XYZ file of C-alpha atoms in Angstrom:
449
model
C 61.210 153.372 -74.394
C 61.252 155.713 -71.395
C 58.419 154.220 -69.303
C 58.372 156.984 -66.661
C 59.134 159.967 -68.867
C 61.826 161.273 -66.510
C 64.826 160.409 -68.663
C 66.231 158.084 -66.011
C 65.029 154.723 -67.325
C 65.512 153.271 -70.796
C 64.179 149.966 -72.092
C 65.773 148.853 -75.340
C 65.121 145.922 -77.641
C 66.555 144.935 -80.973
C 66.847 142.092 -83.439
C 68.715 141.421 -86.641
C 69.597 138.907 -89.316
C 73.013 138.714 -90.940
C 74.606 136.384 -93.457
C 78.218 135.298 -93.693
C 80.131 134.779 -96.928
C 82.127 131.743 -97.956
C 85.824 132.065 -97.261
C 88.143 131.871 -100.242
C 90.305 129.223 -98.564
C 87.272 126.971 -98.408
C 88.588 125.510 -101.664
C 92.194 125.254 -100.535
C 92.242 121.479 -100.165
C 89.754 120.626 -102.900
C 92.418 121.295 -105.532
C 94.773 118.767 -103.965
C 92.671 115.732 -104.968
C 91.907 114.015 -108.242
C 91.458 114.910 -111.035
C 93.295 118.187 -110.329
C 96.335 116.698 -108.635
C 97.687 113.212 -108.191
C 99.485 111.847 -105.182
C 101.669 108.755 -105.330
C 102.338 106.893 -102.112
C 105.063 104.279 -102.388
C 105.946 101.318 -100.258
C 109.544 100.941 -99.121
C 112.156 99.961 -100.047
C 111.973 101.819 -103.355
C 114.612 101.429 -106.024
C 116.147 104.745 -106.990
C 116.782 103.341 -110.462
C 113.025 102.920 -111.019
C 111.043 104.466 -108.134
C 107.686 103.896 -109.890
C 108.178 100.196 -110.542
C 105.499 99.277 -108.000
C 102.981 101.849 -109.271
C 100.286 100.397 -111.571
C 100.855 101.879 -115.011
C 104.313 103.121 -114.121
C 105.355 106.759 -113.817
C 102.228 108.980 -113.795
C 104.196 112.191 -114.307
C 104.038 114.659 -115.886
C 100.410 114.827 -114.873
C 98.372 117.122 -117.109
C 94.824 118.021 -116.214
C 92.483 118.524 -119.170
C 89.286 120.226 -117.957
C 87.462 119.193 -121.159
C 88.344 115.563 -120.664
C 89.294 114.975 -117.035
C 90.895 111.615 -116.503
C 90.999 109.993 -113.103
C 94.220 107.968 -112.840
C 93.676 104.413 -111.726
C 94.975 104.812 -108.185
C 92.936 103.033 -105.516
C 91.227 104.736 -102.611
C 91.875 108.350 -103.560
C 90.287 110.931 -101.238
C 87.816 113.511 -102.518
C 86.540 116.732 -100.924
C 83.314 117.699 -102.715
C 81.549 120.982 -102.023
C 77.788 120.848 -102.703
C 76.529 123.393 -105.197
C 73.571 124.233 -102.924
C 75.684 124.887 -99.815
C 73.911 127.526 -97.723
C 75.563 130.618 -96.289
C 75.745 130.772 -92.516
C 72.948 132.930 -91.101
C 73.001 134.755 -87.757
C 69.778 135.593 -85.949
C 70.360 137.903 -82.994
C 68.137 139.652 -80.498
C 68.579 141.637 -77.302
C 66.562 143.224 -74.518
C 68.018 145.668 -72.013
C 67.032 147.915 -69.108
C 69.127 150.902 -68.013
C 68.416 152.934 -64.884
C 69.953 156.024 -63.309
C 69.322 155.259 -59.628
C 70.879 158.457 -58.293
C 72.840 161.285 -59.827
C 76.018 159.236 -59.439
C 74.828 155.605 -59.588
C 73.834 153.751 -62.784
C 72.644 150.162 -63.363
C 71.928 148.182 -66.519
C 71.105 144.620 -67.502
C 70.969 143.287 -71.052
C 70.023 139.878 -72.427
C 71.693 138.922 -75.708
C 70.708 135.890 -77.763
C 72.212 134.535 -80.971
C 71.299 131.585 -83.166
C 73.658 130.496 -85.926
C 72.168 128.390 -88.700
C 73.839 126.591 -91.612
C 77.231 126.277 -89.938
C 79.668 124.243 -91.996
C 80.421 120.690 -90.917
C 81.903 117.679 -92.681
C 80.141 114.467 -93.686
C 82.074 111.466 -95.008
C 79.917 109.998 -97.776
C 82.063 106.872 -97.963
C 83.053 105.887 -94.415
C 84.377 102.438 -93.460
C 81.671 100.147 -92.139
C 82.238 98.237 -88.917
C 82.195 94.521 -89.659
C 82.048 92.516 -86.425
C 83.638 89.154 -85.803
C 86.631 87.422 -87.320
C 87.407 86.831 -90.981
C 89.752 84.675 -92.989
C 92.707 85.883 -95.018
C 91.615 87.584 -98.222
C 88.389 89.021 -96.824
C 88.223 92.824 -96.668
C 91.900 93.111 -97.533
C 93.121 90.970 -94.639
C 96.454 89.237 -95.175
C 95.926 86.865 -92.248
C 92.966 85.548 -90.268
C 91.773 87.865 -87.537
C 89.253 90.598 -86.731
C 87.259 91.699 -89.782
C 87.714 95.385 -88.854
C 91.114 96.943 -88.226
C 92.754 100.277 -88.916
C 94.740 98.590 -91.702
C 91.712 97.624 -93.809
C 89.550 100.718 -93.459
C 89.606 101.363 -97.204
C 88.442 97.823 -97.983
C 85.489 98.342 -95.635
C 84.277 101.597 -97.155
C 80.644 101.862 -98.134
C 81.170 102.094 -101.900
C 83.664 99.224 -101.847
C 81.136 96.973 -100.124
C 78.356 98.129 -102.425
C 80.290 97.658 -105.692
C 83.604 95.823 -105.160
C 84.514 96.021 -108.841
C 84.562 99.830 -108.914
C 84.366 100.938 -105.301
C 88.087 100.726 -104.710
C 88.534 103.917 -106.711
C 87.222 105.944 -103.779
C 88.704 106.507 -100.380
C 87.298 109.089 -98.024
C 84.707 111.337 -99.700
C 84.365 114.103 -97.118
C 81.770 116.624 -98.217
C 81.034 119.968 -96.651
C 77.580 120.212 -95.125
C 75.737 123.315 -93.939
C 73.421 121.774 -91.356
C 75.317 122.741 -88.213
C 73.896 125.079 -85.570
C 75.104 126.978 -82.511
C 73.152 128.960 -79.910
C 74.301 131.613 -77.436
C 72.485 133.180 -74.475
C 74.107 135.886 -72.384
C 73.172 138.229 -69.564
C 75.364 141.317 -69.233
C 75.005 143.427 -66.080
C 76.743 146.725 -65.430
C 77.027 149.069 -62.443
C 78.827 152.413 -62.260
C 79.388 154.861 -59.429
C 80.866 158.313 -60.031
C 81.683 160.595 -57.114
C 82.531 163.881 -58.749
C 85.804 163.898 -60.657
C 87.717 161.924 -58.055
C 86.179 158.430 -57.896
C 84.897 156.258 -60.725
C 83.956 152.682 -59.791
C 82.540 150.323 -62.432
C 81.860 146.632 -62.678
C 80.311 144.195 -65.110
C 79.369 140.542 -65.010
C 78.562 138.383 -68.025
C 76.757 135.095 -67.483
C 76.479 133.178 -70.713
C 76.279 129.788 -72.399
C 77.095 128.658 -75.937
C 76.122 125.235 -77.241
C 76.330 123.725 -80.693
C 78.088 121.482 -83.185
C 81.815 122.137 -83.729
C 82.491 123.981 -86.967
C 84.557 122.707 -89.886
C 86.581 125.570 -91.339
C 88.493 123.626 -93.973
C 87.792 120.253 -95.585
C 90.105 117.385 -94.713
C 89.652 113.705 -95.423
C 87.726 112.066 -92.607
C 87.303 115.323 -90.678
C 83.709 114.965 -89.582
C 81.581 114.513 -86.502
C 81.202 110.958 -85.208
C 77.485 110.258 -85.391
C 77.333 111.375 -89.000
C 75.170 109.705 -91.675
C 76.409 106.589 -93.509
C 78.442 105.226 -90.593
C 77.253 102.175 -88.643
C 79.334 102.434 -85.468
C 76.570 104.199 -83.606
C 73.340 106.134 -84.015
C 73.022 108.715 -86.794
C 72.304 111.711 -84.586
C 74.387 114.889 -84.770
C 72.939 116.066 -81.450
C 75.137 113.453 -79.757
C 78.143 115.462 -80.950
C 76.771 118.823 -79.826
C 78.023 120.390 -76.634
C 79.520 123.482 -75.054
C 81.306 125.574 -77.679
C 84.984 124.698 -77.348
C 86.459 126.485 -80.390
C 87.693 129.997 -79.682
C 86.769 129.820 -75.975
C 83.212 130.879 -76.816
C 81.610 129.282 -73.765
C 83.079 131.114 -70.789
C 80.192 130.996 -68.317
C 81.289 133.832 -66.039
C 83.306 136.957 -66.872
C 83.698 139.614 -64.170
C 85.563 142.917 -64.497
C 85.909 145.608 -61.814
C 87.642 148.922 -62.482
C 88.413 151.709 -60.030
C 89.912 155.112 -60.841
C 90.735 157.460 -57.969
C 92.096 160.998 -58.442
C 93.439 162.744 -55.390
C 91.932 166.210 -54.828
C 93.810 169.508 -54.726
C 94.868 169.941 -51.115
C 95.065 173.359 -49.480
C 98.222 172.984 -47.409
C 101.561 173.609 -49.109
C 103.151 170.252 -48.339
C 99.849 168.392 -48.632
C 99.389 169.908 -52.094
C 102.971 169.084 -53.102
C 102.829 165.468 -51.904
C 99.217 164.486 -52.340
C 97.740 166.434 -55.269
C 97.702 165.074 -58.818
C 97.875 161.332 -58.108
C 95.753 158.870 -60.092
C 95.284 155.254 -59.074
C 93.725 152.920 -61.659
C 92.823 149.342 -60.765
C 91.518 146.478 -62.917
C 90.508 143.136 -61.415
C 89.208 140.495 -63.800
C 87.907 136.942 -63.399
C 86.960 134.331 -65.998
C 85.652 130.831 -65.385
C 87.360 127.957 -67.168
C 86.842 127.115 -70.826
C 85.230 123.808 -71.864
C 87.241 120.987 -73.379
C 86.940 117.248 -73.875
C 89.158 114.250 -73.318
C 90.367 112.624 -76.535
C 91.592 109.178 -77.487
C 93.934 110.467 -80.184
C 93.442 107.276 -82.223
C 90.827 105.807 -84.525
C 89.485 103.494 -81.847
C 86.076 103.358 -83.552
C 87.698 101.991 -86.746
C 85.570 104.345 -88.833
C 88.351 106.202 -90.666
C 87.410 109.533 -89.120
C 90.623 111.444 -88.642
C 91.096 112.916 -85.153
C 93.864 115.161 -86.521
C 91.796 116.676 -89.332
C 90.492 120.230 -89.516
C 88.175 120.659 -86.541
C 86.565 117.218 -86.512
C 84.692 115.986 -83.471
C 87.334 113.921 -81.652
C 86.801 110.334 -80.572
C 86.234 110.422 -76.853
C 86.786 107.972 -73.971
C 84.396 106.435 -71.495
C 83.876 108.107 -68.133
C 84.164 105.343 -65.525
C 84.155 107.426 -62.314
C 81.653 110.048 -61.211
C 84.395 112.584 -60.407
C 86.938 113.008 -63.191
C 89.110 115.631 -61.489
C 92.293 114.752 -59.615
C 92.084 114.442 -55.831
C 95.396 116.324 -55.653
C 94.244 118.936 -58.163
C 96.578 121.909 -58.383
C 99.452 120.087 -56.725
C 102.742 119.269 -58.393
C 103.176 115.933 -60.092
C 106.032 113.871 -61.493
C 107.931 114.094 -63.626
C 107.960 117.834 -62.950
C 107.183 120.445 -63.980
C 103.473 119.693 -64.122
C 100.297 120.194 -62.127
C 97.649 117.533 -61.545
C 94.196 118.370 -62.885
C 92.345 115.283 -64.157
C 92.279 111.795 -62.668
C 93.442 109.353 -65.390
C 91.688 106.488 -63.592
C 88.334 108.158 -64.326
C 88.699 107.545 -68.065
C 88.645 104.332 -70.045
C 89.134 103.321 -73.659
C 85.876 102.144 -75.287
C 85.629 98.745 -76.895
C 87.187 98.858 -80.362
C 84.627 99.849 -82.945
C 82.475 101.841 -80.516
C 82.197 105.423 -79.284
C 82.853 106.607 -75.743
C 80.110 107.932 -73.486
C 81.682 111.353 -72.913
C 80.431 114.395 -74.784
C 81.805 117.570 -76.290
C 82.917 120.156 -73.721
C 82.183 117.898 -70.735
C 85.258 119.136 -68.856
C 86.179 122.578 -67.546
C 89.660 124.060 -67.472
C 91.019 126.168 -64.580
C 89.557 129.605 -63.966
C 91.589 132.775 -64.387
C 91.883 135.979 -62.361
C 94.271 138.924 -62.378
C 94.907 142.246 -60.693
C 96.503 145.041 -62.741
C 97.422 148.405 -61.253
C 98.513 151.820 -62.474
C 99.796 154.705 -60.339
C 100.517 158.041 -62.025
C 101.316 161.582 -60.953
C 101.035 164.807 -62.919
C 103.568 167.581 -62.238
C 102.739 171.051 -63.608
C 105.607 172.694 -65.494
C 103.954 175.820 -66.856
C 100.388 177.045 -67.003
C 99.682 174.909 -70.094
C 102.160 172.055 -69.806
C 102.765 169.287 -67.342
C 104.926 166.206 -66.882
C 103.223 162.872 -66.190
C 105.020 159.970 -64.491
C 103.369 156.540 -64.627
C 104.015 153.106 -63.084
C 102.042 150.160 -64.471
C 102.020 146.647 -63.025
C 100.371 143.608 -64.600
C 99.653 140.557 -62.447
C 100.540 142.476 -59.308
C 100.398 139.349 -57.132
C 102.776 137.505 -59.510
C 100.415 134.518 -59.368
C 100.844 131.487 -61.608
C 98.184 131.238 -64.300
C 97.945 127.699 -65.614
C 97.420 126.862 -69.258
C 93.664 126.931 -69.998
C 93.438 123.321 -71.211
C 95.239 120.369 -69.584
C 96.793 117.658 -71.711
C 93.606 115.958 -72.863
C 94.811 113.015 -74.969
C 94.828 109.690 -73.124
C 98.254 108.329 -72.273
C 101.515 109.998 -71.338
C 100.914 113.261 -69.492
C 97.123 113.046 -69.771
C 95.310 115.022 -67.090
C 98.243 117.249 -66.214
C 99.025 120.874 -66.966
C 102.600 121.350 -68.122
C 102.611 124.994 -69.218
C 101.407 128.351 -67.976
C 100.194 131.466 -69.731
C 102.773 133.583 -71.491
C 100.783 136.747 -72.151
C 100.300 139.471 -69.561
C 97.394 141.854 -69.213
C 93.751 141.589 -68.202
C 92.628 142.408 -71.730
C 94.446 139.386 -73.119
C 92.076 136.470 -73.836
C 94.892 134.037 -73.131
C 95.726 135.135 -69.622
C 98.865 136.297 -67.899
C 102.508 135.517 -67.496
C 104.631 136.670 -64.572
C 104.403 140.095 -63.015
C 105.514 142.899 -65.314
C 106.219 146.423 -64.108
C 106.815 149.204 -66.604
C 107.668 152.866 -66.107
C 106.720 155.727 -68.399
C 107.137 159.478 -68.500
C 105.150 161.823 -70.736
C 105.447 165.557 -71.359
C 102.112 167.160 -72.309
C 102.212 170.512 -74.074
């Protein structure tokens, strides 16, 4: 819509709906469980003369799957990865509204709002999670071999929901992690642009994106116990998936601020002989970029909640610590630490391990990694050879200031080097989403004919 009819202002709006398709590797792990495949886990030492002596029923191989009469071998606590027949395809609802304005003949401005809502994102739900049983028990209860706490990491299978419901048959099932299409994510972004052109010699442009993405982490591939914490059927905490929603951490989707400035300057054709020889034909191209830090969360790295949810599975929501101090960042942030090489970033004293069997109070994406900026520069000169040919010489420099760019996410698992950054970026160039290594200068020559 051109509200003034002068061709200098444009108001644009749009909306759309799109649907994703299910990836073929969605079924990659489903074929690795019964009745399609059997896995035998032995206890050591095992006699090489008869390695299956401790297996009930003896040697299960060769294992032949009969689709007309599938037989589930009598192995206890086998994991299953069901995929519901009514699983919904992920849907994307997007909309945008923008205003563009030519302020002068050489100056342009624009601002665009972009919104996206993703529905039916895939997550995992364990249909048979271990139940937290408080207190102490005697030997023989819930698989315990000695008196002690009723709930431990060693007896998670004996505490599973189906086992407690039907002890005579429940021990057939271990983790039953089903895909679920109830996840959501939402994105809002404001993109502003400005451009100034002064003839053919100066082109200055800049853009700033201010955005926010929030949602439930996505499960891309089923793995046993790979689910979000406050899922149904568990009793460690409330059944509320919103408690596991936060800033989008996967793929660095929630970068709040992205700023890019580009400048291209061409020197004019000078009139004087030496001025023309020395000053004509130069092009200077500059790119300066800035990105705020990506979100991440601190992780326990263990099953502290005793719920059987696997922190190392495919994109589960990790078990998180308690925040015990108001400021979680190191007082000596950015300074070297020991043993070197490392840089302090988080204060380990600000984090605590929750009571066993409970969840921490920290959320998804509560922490922010270091920001990133870089200056890249190109200087080139064109030398005419004939009327229709010329020779171009170019010097390109990435990370001109040779500044250190720290790894985007500090070590986030409690213990050891937690809270420190031990690596830097290894990729150079402003266009790289992963940042920059050391300064790189490259020379090029091109003959145009």
